[in-house]
Amino acid sequence: MAILYLDTSALVKLYVRETGTERMLALAHPDAGHRLAIVSLSRIEFRAAIRRRAKLGDVEPLVAEGLLRDFGQHAANIFQVQPLNDVVLDEAAGAIDRHALRAYDAVQLGGCLALRSSLRSAIEVQFVCADASLFAAACADGLTAINPCEE
């Protein structure tokens, strides 16, 4: 068992069919035995991704509403939510100093690093993302990383 920390590029694949969705569904399936974690900022990034797709016509408006509702329920009941706090922001600032990351990507990585350092158990935290530069930064920072778009 591991904690799979999902950045938004991986998280969206659980709700919208795209490259990597099948692998994400397999990783997140209860039979896989993993816990799922996100940073609280993912609520905003997820909403932005779904609303953008609805405005572009990639997702029907009623479907988008259902996806947002489902995600809200999952965020409350399924996902472990790493709060956006000073520890996460400090980790994100360090990630920006070490890597060429956008601010929100650094917050995603910072959230995972903060979660990993807060655990007192032998549970491994694995970073799941589909963004190449963020994936590389996570690996460079010693995290086991999974890109759901690659087998």
C-alpha positions as semicolon CSV with decimal commas, in nm:
position;residue;x (nm);y (nm);z (nm)
1;M;0,000;0,000;0,000
2;A;0,111;0,353;-0,076
3;I;-0,031;0,699;-0,057
4;L;-0,076;0,823;-0,411
5;Y;-0,045;1,200;-0,411
6;L;-0,227;1,322;-0,721
7;D;-0,145;1,650;-0,886
8;T;-0,428;1,801;-1,087
9;S;-0,305;1,662;-1,420
10;A;-0,351;1,312;-1,275
11;L;-0,662;1,394;-1,072
12;V;-0,862;1,512;-1,374
13;K;-0,799;1,176;-1,544
14;L;-1,021;1,013;-1,282
15;Y;-1,316;1,224;-1,401
16;V;-1,255;1,303;-1,769
17;R;-1,160;1,036;-2,020
18;E;-0,824;1,120;-2,175
19;T;-0,481;0,964;-2,218
20;G;-0,387;0,804;-1,887
21;T;-0,742;0,760;-1,756
22;E;-0,734;0,379;-1,761
23;R;-0,412;0,368;-1,561
24;M;-0,543;0,626;-1,312
25;L;-0,863;0,427;-1,263
26;A;-0,657;0,114;-1,196
27;L;-0,430;0,295;-0,949
28;A;-0,726;0,451;-0,767
29;H;-0,943;0,138;-0,760
30;P;-1,007;0,021;-0,401
31;D;-0,864;-0,322;-0,485
32;A;-0,526;-0,159;-0,550
33;G;-0,514;-0,076;-0,178
34;H;-0,378;0,277;-0,211
35;R;-0,484;0,587;-0,026
36;L;-0,530;0,897;-0,240
37;A;-0,409;1,242;-0,140
38;I;-0,432;1,589;-0,290
39;V;-0,336;1,938;-0,181
40;S;-0,629;2,167;-0,101
41;L;-0,534;2,392;-0,395
42;S;-0,643;2,104;-0,623
43;R;-1,005;2,199;-0,553
44;I;-0,947;2,524;-0,743
45;E;-0,732;2,375;-1,018
46;F;-0,982;2,093;-1,074
47;R;-1,272;2,339;-1,097
48;A;-1,075;2,553;-1,343
49;A;-0,995;2,249;-1,560
50;I;-1,357;2,133;-1,571
51;R;-1,500;2,481;-1,631
52;R;-1,247;2,545;-1,908
53;R;-1,344;2,220;-2,080
54;A;-1,712;2,306;-2,051
55;K;-1,655;2,652;-2,201
56;L;-1,457;2,498;-2,487
57;G;-1,735;2,247;-2,551
58;D;-1,527;1,941;-2,458
59;V;-1,762;1,861;-2,167
60;E;-2,136;1,920;-2,164
61;P;-2,244;2,177;-1,900
62;L;-2,462;1,926;-1,710
63;V;-2,178;1,674;-1,713
64;A;-1,942;1,940;-1,580
65;E;-2,182;2,013;-1,293
66;G;-2,194;1,642;-1,209
67;L;-1,815;1,613;-1,220
68;L;-1,775;1,908;-0,983
69;R;-2,036;1,762;-0,747
70;D;-1,872;1,418;-0,754
71;F;-1,529;1,564;-0,692
72;G;-1,659;1,768;-0,400
73;Q;-1,797;1,452;-0,240
74;H;-1,474;1,264;-0,306
75;A;-1,263;1,548;-0,162
76;A;-1,469;1,528;0,156
77;N;-1,486;1,149;0,184
78;I;-1,216;0,975;-0,018
79;F;-0,912;1,197;-0,065
80;Q;-0,673;1,281;0,211
81;V;-0,642;1,659;0,171
82;Q;-0,308;1,819;0,250
83;P;-0,387;2,172;0,372
84;L;-0,216;2,464;0,206
85;N;-0,007;2,590;0,496
86;D;0,332;2,747;0,565
87;V;0,510;2,411;0,549
88;V;0,369;2,347;0,200
89;L;0,456;2,701;0,089
90;D;0,812;2,665;0,224
91;E;0,851;2,336;0,038
92;A;0,710;2,501;-0,276
93;A;0,954;2,791;-0,248
94;G;1,241;2,544;-0,219
95;A;1,112;2,353;-0,521
96;I;1,110;2,677;-0,723
97;D;1,470;2,742;-0,619
98;R;1,575;2,389;-0,724
99;H;1,367;2,346;-1,039
100;A;1,219;2,549;-1,325
101;L;0,858;2,512;-1,206
102;R;0,547;2,725;-1,237
103;A;0,409;2,843;-0,902
104;Y;0,110;2,607;-0,885
105;D;0,325;2,312;-0,991
106;A;0,565;2,399;-0,710
107;V;0,273;2,405;-0,465
108;Q;0,169;2,059;-0,584
109;L;0,521;1,926;-0,528
110;G;0,550;2,113;-0,200
111;G;0,228;1,954;-0,079
112;C;0,358;1,608;-0,152
113;L;0,694;1,675;0,015
114;A;0,518;1,818;0,321
115;L;0,291;1,515;0,342
116;R;0,585;1,277;0,312
117;S;0,779;1,455;0,587
118;S;0,475;1,457;0,818
119;L;0,430;1,081;0,811
120;R;0,576;0,880;1,092
121;S;0,508;0,545;0,930
122;A;0,665;0,330;0,663
123;I;0,393;0,416;0,412
124;E;0,549;0,536;0,087
125;V;0,416;0,853;-0,073
126;Q;0,419;0,834;-0,453
127;F;0,375;1,144;-0,666
128;V;0,137;1,095;-0,959
129;C;0,139;1,352;-1,239
130;A;0,126;1,376;-1,617
131;D;0,338;1,691;-1,650
132;A;0,693;1,611;-1,768
133;S;0,877;1,892;-1,588
134;L;0,690;1,836;-1,262
135;F;0,751;1,461;-1,290
136;A;1,124;1,523;-1,336
137;A;1,132;1,761;-1,038
138;A;0,956;1,506;-0,816
139;C;1,207;1,239;-0,916
140;A;1,498;1,476;-0,855
141;D;1,358;1,542;-0,506
142;G;1,367;1,171;-0,426
143;L;1,000;1,089;-0,471
144;T;0,876;0,779;-0,645
145;A;0,680;0,928;-0,933
146;I;0,422;0,780;-1,165
147;N;0,315;0,927;-1,497
148;P;-0,026;0,770;-1,574
149;C;0,026;0,840;-1,945
150;E;0,325;0,605;-1,955
151;E;0,325;0,233;-1,892
